[in-house]
PDB file of C-alpha atoms in Angstrom:
ATOM      1  CA  MET A 953       0.008   0.075   0.014  1.00  0.00           C
ATOM      2  CA  ALA A 954       1.266   3.362  -0.889  1.00  0.00           C
ATOM      3  CA  PRO A 955       2.122   5.736   1.866  1.00  0.00           C
ATOM      4  CA  ILE A 956      -0.693   8.343   2.758  1.00  0.00           C
ATOM      5  CA  ARG A 957      -0.062  11.845   1.306  1.00  0.00           C
ATOM      6  CA  GLN A 958      -0.054  14.490   3.822  1.00  0.00           C
ATOM      7  CA  ASP A 959      -0.556  18.194   3.054  1.00  0.00           C
ATOM      8  CA  PRO A 960      -0.926  21.048   5.460  1.00  0.00           C
ATOM      9  CA  ALA A 961      -4.100  22.196   3.779  1.00  0.00           C
ATOM     10  CA  VAL A 962      -6.888  20.537   1.863  1.00  0.00           C
ATOM     11  CA  ASP A 963      -7.483  22.555  -1.128  1.00  0.00           C
ATOM     12  CA  ALA A 964     -10.139  21.791  -3.750  1.00  0.00           C
ATOM     13  CA  ASP A 965      -7.840  19.540  -5.866  1.00  0.00           C
ATOM     14  CA  LEU A 966      -6.735  17.491  -2.893  1.00  0.00           C
ATOM     15  CA  PHE A 967     -10.136  17.357  -1.510  1.00  0.00           C
ATOM     16  CA  ARG A 968     -11.443  15.852  -5.076  1.00  0.00           C
ATOM     17  CA  ALA A 969      -8.415  13.371  -5.100  1.00  0.00           C
ATOM     18  CA  LEU A 970      -9.364  12.071  -1.587  1.00  0.00           C
ATOM     19  CA  LEU A 971     -13.052  11.723  -2.449  1.00  0.00           C
ATOM     20  CA  ARG A 972     -12.131   9.734  -5.475  1.00  0.00           C
ATOM     21  CA  ARG A 973     -10.838   7.076  -3.208  1.00  0.00           C
ATOM     22  CA  HIS A 974     -14.310   6.611  -1.777  1.00  0.00           C
ATOM     23  CA  ALA A 975     -16.738   4.147  -3.671  1.00  0.00           C
ATOM     24  CA  ALA A 976     -20.404   4.989  -3.563  1.00  0.00           C
ATOM     25  CA  ALA A 977     -23.684   3.554  -4.730  1.00  0.00           C
ATOM     26  CA  VAL A 978     -25.315   5.516  -7.575  1.00  0.00           C
ATOM     27  CA  VAL A 979     -28.840   6.724  -7.225  1.00  0.00           C
ATOM     28  CA  VAL A 980     -31.126   9.113  -9.118  1.00  0.00           C
ATOM     29  CA  VAL A 981     -33.274  11.281  -6.988  1.00  0.00           C
ATOM     30  CA  THR A 982     -36.458  12.701  -8.637  1.00  0.00           C
ATOM     31  CA  ALA A 983     -38.754  15.481  -7.419  1.00  0.00           C
ATOM     32  CA  PRO A 984     -42.201  16.768  -8.828  1.00  0.00           C
ATOM     33  CA  GLY A 985     -42.541  19.938 -10.739  1.00  0.00           C
ATOM     34  CA  THR A 986     -43.394  21.247 -14.173  1.00  0.00           C
ATOM     35  CA  PRO A 987     -41.128  20.024 -15.567  1.00  0.00           C
ATOM     36  CA  PRO A 988     -40.144  17.353 -13.069  1.00  0.00           C
ATOM     37  CA  ALA A 989     -36.535  17.165 -11.760  1.00  0.00           C
ATOM     38  CA  GLY A 990     -34.117  14.476 -11.457  1.00  0.00           C
ATOM     39  CA  PHE A 991     -30.326  14.146 -10.909  1.00  0.00           C
ATOM     40  CA  THR A 992     -27.613  11.474 -10.425  1.00  0.00           C
ATOM     41  CA  ALA A 993     -26.041  11.444  -6.947  1.00  0.00           C
ATOM     42  CA  THR A 994     -23.537   9.361  -4.873  1.00  0.00           C
ATOM     43  CA  SER A 995     -24.124  11.496  -1.672  1.00  0.00           C
ATOM     44  CA  PHE A 996     -27.083   9.199  -0.746  1.00  0.00           C
ATOM     45  CA  THR A 997     -26.734   7.781   2.773  1.00  0.00           C
ATOM     46  CA  SER A 998     -29.063   6.248   5.606  1.00  0.00           C
ATOM     47  CA  VAL A 999     -29.106   8.512   8.597  1.00  0.00           C
ATOM     48  CA  SER A1000     -31.466   6.944  11.202  1.00  0.00           C
ATOM     49  CA  LEU A1001     -33.380   3.757  11.775  1.00  0.00           C
ATOM     50  CA  ASP A1002     -35.775   5.258  14.357  1.00  0.00           C
ATOM     51  CA  PRO A1003     -37.205   6.972  12.676  1.00  0.00           C
ATOM     52  CA  PRO A1004     -36.310   5.821   9.345  1.00  0.00           C
ATOM     53  CA  MET A1005     -34.341   8.802   7.614  1.00  0.00           C
ATOM     54  CA  VAL A1006     -32.029   9.213   4.563  1.00  0.00           C
ATOM     55  CA  SER A1007     -30.250  12.117   3.133  1.00  0.00           C
ATOM     56  CA  PHE A1008     -28.653  13.309   0.005  1.00  0.00           C
ATOM     57  CA  CYS A1009     -26.900  16.558  -1.053  1.00  0.00           C
ATOM     58  CA  LEU A1010     -27.565  18.809  -3.910  1.00  0.00           C
ATOM     59  CA  ALA A1011     -25.688  21.889  -5.177  1.00  0.00           C
ATOM     60  CA  HIS A1012     -27.529  25.124  -4.936  1.00  0.00           C
ATOM     61  CA  THR A1013     -26.477  25.835  -8.538  1.00  0.00           C
ATOM     62  CA  ALA A1014     -27.800  22.553  -9.961  1.00  0.00           C
ATOM     63  CA  SER A1015     -30.638  22.665 -12.465  1.00  0.00           C
ATOM     64  CA  SER A1016     -32.790  20.271 -10.037  1.00  0.00           C
ATOM     65  CA  TRP A1017     -32.329  22.381  -7.014  1.00  0.00           C
ATOM     66  CA  PRO A1018     -35.241  24.841  -7.579  1.00  0.00           C
ATOM     67  CA  ALA A1019     -37.695  21.643  -7.609  1.00  0.00           C
ATOM     68  CA  VAL A1020     -35.944  19.856  -4.890  1.00  0.00           C
ATOM     69  CA  SER A1021     -35.827  23.085  -2.622  1.00  0.00           C
ATOM     70  CA  VAL A1022     -39.772  23.183  -2.461  1.00  0.00           C
ATOM     71  CA  ALA A1023     -40.552  19.478  -2.968  1.00  0.00           C
ATOM     72  CA  GLY A1024     -42.374  17.727  -0.117  1.00  0.00           C
ATOM     73  CA  THR A1025     -42.080  14.379  -1.716  1.00  0.00           C
ATOM     74  CA  VAL A1026     -38.945  12.981  -3.532  1.00  0.00           C
ATOM     75  CA  ALA A1027     -38.032   9.590  -4.808  1.00  0.00           C
ATOM     76  CA  VAL A1028     -34.602   7.854  -4.275  1.00  0.00           C
ATOM     77  CA  HIS A1029     -33.876   5.209  -7.063  1.00  0.00           C
ATOM     78  CA  VAL A1030     -30.802   2.981  -6.421  1.00  0.00           C
ATOM     79  CA  LEU A1031     -29.245   1.985  -9.609  1.00  0.00           C
ATOM     80  CA  GLY A1032     -28.313  -1.617 -10.630  1.00  0.00           C
ATOM     81  CA  GLN A1033     -24.976  -2.559 -12.133  1.00  0.00           C
ATOM     82  CA  ASP A1034     -26.570  -2.606 -15.588  1.00  0.00           C
ATOM     83  CA  GLN A1035     -27.886   0.995 -15.468  1.00  0.00           C
ATOM     84  CA  GLU A1036     -24.834   3.257 -16.187  1.00  0.00           C
ATOM     85  CA  LYS A1037     -26.840   4.734 -19.110  1.00  0.00           C
ATOM     86  CA  VAL A1038     -29.565   5.804 -16.640  1.00  0.00           C
ATOM     87  CA  ALA A1039     -26.985   7.286 -14.341  1.00  0.00           C
ATOM     88  CA  ARG A1040     -25.379   9.130 -17.149  1.00  0.00           C
ATOM     89  CA  THR A1041     -28.754  10.337 -18.581  1.00  0.00           C
ATOM     90  CA  PHE A1042     -29.634  12.002 -15.250  1.00  0.00           C
ATOM     91  CA  ALA A1043     -26.249  13.427 -14.849  1.00  0.00           C
ATOM     92  CA  THR A1044     -26.330  15.356 -18.206  1.00  0.00           C
ATOM     93  CA  SER A1045     -27.186  18.840 -18.340  1.00  0.00           C
ATOM     94  CA  GLY A1046     -29.255  20.645 -20.859  1.00  0.00           C
ATOM     95  CA  ILE A1047     -31.463  17.798 -21.852  1.00  0.00           C
ATOM     96  CA  ASP A1048     -34.997  16.438 -20.950  1.00  0.00           C
ATOM     97  CA  ARG A1049     -33.782  13.726 -18.721  1.00  0.00           C
ATOM     98  CA  PHE A1050     -37.219  12.169 -18.575  1.00  0.00           C
ATOM     99  CA  ALA A1051     -37.967  12.058 -22.110  1.00  0.00           C
ATOM    100  CA  THR A1052     -34.454  10.762 -22.833  1.00  0.00           C
ATOM    101  CA  HIS A1053     -34.811   7.990 -20.175  1.00  0.00           C
ATOM    102  CA  GLY A1054     -38.452   7.251 -21.020  1.00  0.00           C
ATOM    103  CA  ALA A1055     -39.246   4.417 -18.503  1.00  0.00           C
ATOM    104  CA  TRP A1056     -41.009   6.148 -15.693  1.00  0.00           C
ATOM    105  CA  ALA A1057     -44.443   7.031 -14.320  1.00  0.00           C
ATOM    106  CA  PRO A1058     -45.876   9.702 -11.891  1.00  0.00           C
ATOM    107  CA  GLY A1059     -46.026   8.413  -8.284  1.00  0.00           C
ATOM    108  CA  PRO A1060     -47.449   9.989  -5.029  1.00  0.00           C
ATOM    109  CA  ASP A1061     -47.725  13.817  -5.216  1.00  0.00           C
ATOM    110  CA  GLY A1062     -46.514  13.557  -8.886  1.00  0.00           C
ATOM    111  CA  VAL A1063     -42.966  12.502  -8.031  1.00  0.00           C
ATOM    112  CA  PRO A1064     -41.442  10.653 -10.959  1.00  0.00           C
ATOM    113  CA  LEU A1065     -40.817   6.935 -10.338  1.00  0.00           C
ATOM    114  CA  LEU A1066     -38.187   5.127 -12.462  1.00  0.00           C
ATOM    115  CA  ASP A1067     -38.653   1.670 -13.823  1.00  0.00           C
ATOM    116  CA  GLY A1068     -36.439  -1.289 -13.510  1.00  0.00           C
ATOM    117  CA  VAL A1069     -34.200   0.021 -10.698  1.00  0.00           C
ATOM    118  CA  LEU A1070     -32.490  -2.098  -7.977  1.00  0.00           C
ATOM    119  CA  ALA A1071     -34.537  -0.116  -5.071  1.00  0.00           C
ATOM    120  CA  ARG A1072     -36.839   2.705  -4.820  1.00  0.00           C
ATOM    121  CA  MET A1073     -38.009   4.754  -1.900  1.00  0.00           C
ATOM    122  CA  VAL A1074     -40.679   7.524  -1.828  1.00  0.00           C
ATOM    123  CA  CYS A1075     -39.687   9.784   0.859  1.00  0.00           C
ATOM    124  CA  ARG A1076     -41.325  12.927   2.495  1.00  0.00           C
ATOM    125  CA  VAL A1077     -38.818  15.740   2.939  1.00  0.00           C
ATOM    126  CA  VAL A1078     -38.502  16.534   6.735  1.00  0.00           C
ATOM    127  CA  GLN A1079     -35.580  19.099   6.508  1.00  0.00           C
ATOM    128  CA  ARG A1080     -32.984  20.951   4.252  1.00  0.00           C
ATOM    129  CA  VAL A1081     -29.764  22.066   5.798  1.00  0.00           C
ATOM    130  CA  GLU A1082     -27.569  24.428   4.199  1.00  0.00           C
ATOM    131  CA  ALA A1083     -23.796  23.222   4.088  1.00  0.00           C
ATOM    132  CA  GLY A1084     -21.615  25.353   1.964  1.00  0.00           C
ATOM    133  CA  ASP A1085     -22.715  25.560  -1.531  1.00  0.00           C
ATOM    134  CA  HIS A1086     -24.961  22.557  -1.147  1.00  0.00           C
ATOM    135  CA  SER A1087     -28.009  21.643   0.949  1.00  0.00           C
ATOM    136  CA  ILE A1088     -28.485  18.244   2.756  1.00  0.00           C
ATOM    137  CA  VAL A1089     -31.797  17.007   2.265  1.00  0.00           C
ATOM    138  CA  LEU A1090     -33.175  14.900   5.006  1.00  0.00           C
ATOM    139  CA  ALA A1091     -36.094  12.747   4.156  1.00  0.00           C
ATOM    140  CA  THR A1092     -38.285   9.927   5.623  1.00  0.00           C
ATOM    141  CA  PRO A1093     -39.163   6.915   3.528  1.00  0.00           C
ATOM    142  CA  GLU A1094     -42.966   6.289   3.151  1.00  0.00           C
ATOM    143  CA  SER A1095     -42.843   3.497   0.787  1.00  0.00           C
ATOM    144  CA  GLY A1096     -40.201   1.273  -0.798  1.00  0.00           C
ATOM    145  CA  HIS A1097     -39.773  -1.334  -3.343  1.00  0.00           C
ATOM    146  CA  HIS A1098     -36.728  -3.599  -4.196  1.00  0.00           C
ATOM    147  CA  HIS A1099     -35.445  -5.974  -6.665  1.00  0.00           C
ATOM    148  CA  VAL A1100     -36.520  -9.463  -5.829  1.00  0.00           C
ATOM    149  CA  ASP A1101     -33.166 -11.070  -6.728  1.00  0.00           C
ATOM    150  CA  GLU A1102     -31.061 -10.397  -3.638  1.00  0.00           C
ATOM    151  CA  SER A1103     -27.831 -11.100  -5.550  1.00  0.00           C
ATOM    152  CA  ALA A1104     -28.377  -8.120  -7.872  1.00  0.00           C
ATOM    153  CA  THR A1105     -25.813  -5.570  -7.213  1.00  0.00           C
ATOM    154  CA  PRO A1106     -25.696  -1.760  -7.360  1.00  0.00           C
ATOM    155  CA  LEU A1107     -23.875   0.578  -9.694  1.00  0.00           C
ATOM    156  CA  VAL A1108     -20.927   1.907  -7.932  1.00  0.00           C
ATOM    157  CA  TYR A1109     -18.979   5.292  -8.652  1.00  0.00           C
ATOM    158  CA  HIS A1110     -15.360   5.082  -7.797  1.00  0.00           C
ATOM    159  CA  ALA A1111     -12.253   6.999  -9.127  1.00  0.00           C
ATOM    160  CA  GLY A1112     -14.205   9.141 -11.383  1.00  0.00           C
ATOM    161  CA  ARG A1113     -15.893   6.315 -13.220  1.00  0.00           C
ATOM    162  CA  TYR A1114     -18.841   3.954 -12.920  1.00  0.00           C
ATOM    163  CA  ALA A1115     -18.054   0.372 -11.884  1.00  0.00           C
ATOM    164  CA  GLN A1116     -19.802  -2.878 -11.046  1.00  0.00           C
ATOM    165  CA  LEU A1117     -19.119  -5.066  -8.000  1.00  0.00           C
ATOM    166  CA  ASP A1118     -18.252  -8.660  -8.544  1.00  0.00           C
ATOM    167  CA  PRO A1119     -20.895 -10.651  -6.920  1.00  0.00           C
ATOM    168  CA  LYS A1120     -18.787 -13.675  -6.743  1.00  0.00           C
ATOM    169  CA  ALA A1121     -16.075 -11.980  -4.717  1.00  0.00           C
ATOM    170  CA  ALA A1122     -18.178 -11.800  -1.597  1.00  0.00           C
TER     171      ALA A1122
END
């Protein structure tokens, strides 16, 4: 293992380099609106079991922020290892992401629900916390569905690229 690089200050470049070493599951978060909003994120995490609570972060400059900033309901879609195209679609600026993706339907409160994902949670937003140039959105899952095949693996983002887990390695 290479020695740990030590710097006196963590500037933006070092911060990005440090975070590239962290692997994260890839999700698409959707919010109702006219038009609806959706974006790819790797900042999704569980927060609490009692009460059930999850979080994700979004930049205030993101095109989806206006819809997410007022949404009472959002949906979090955990992408499967074969859904890199979905992740790339919802990470692309300047397109109609929902028309490009196509496989979705409106859910509770008009929140878009994507088809064919590994897991999906429809959540009630309970708090938004400003954190630098982002907001941390805290939400309580109100319903959920998951893939019936427990061996199905998530799409992962690591070192600046999408990756798949090797289910045989476990």
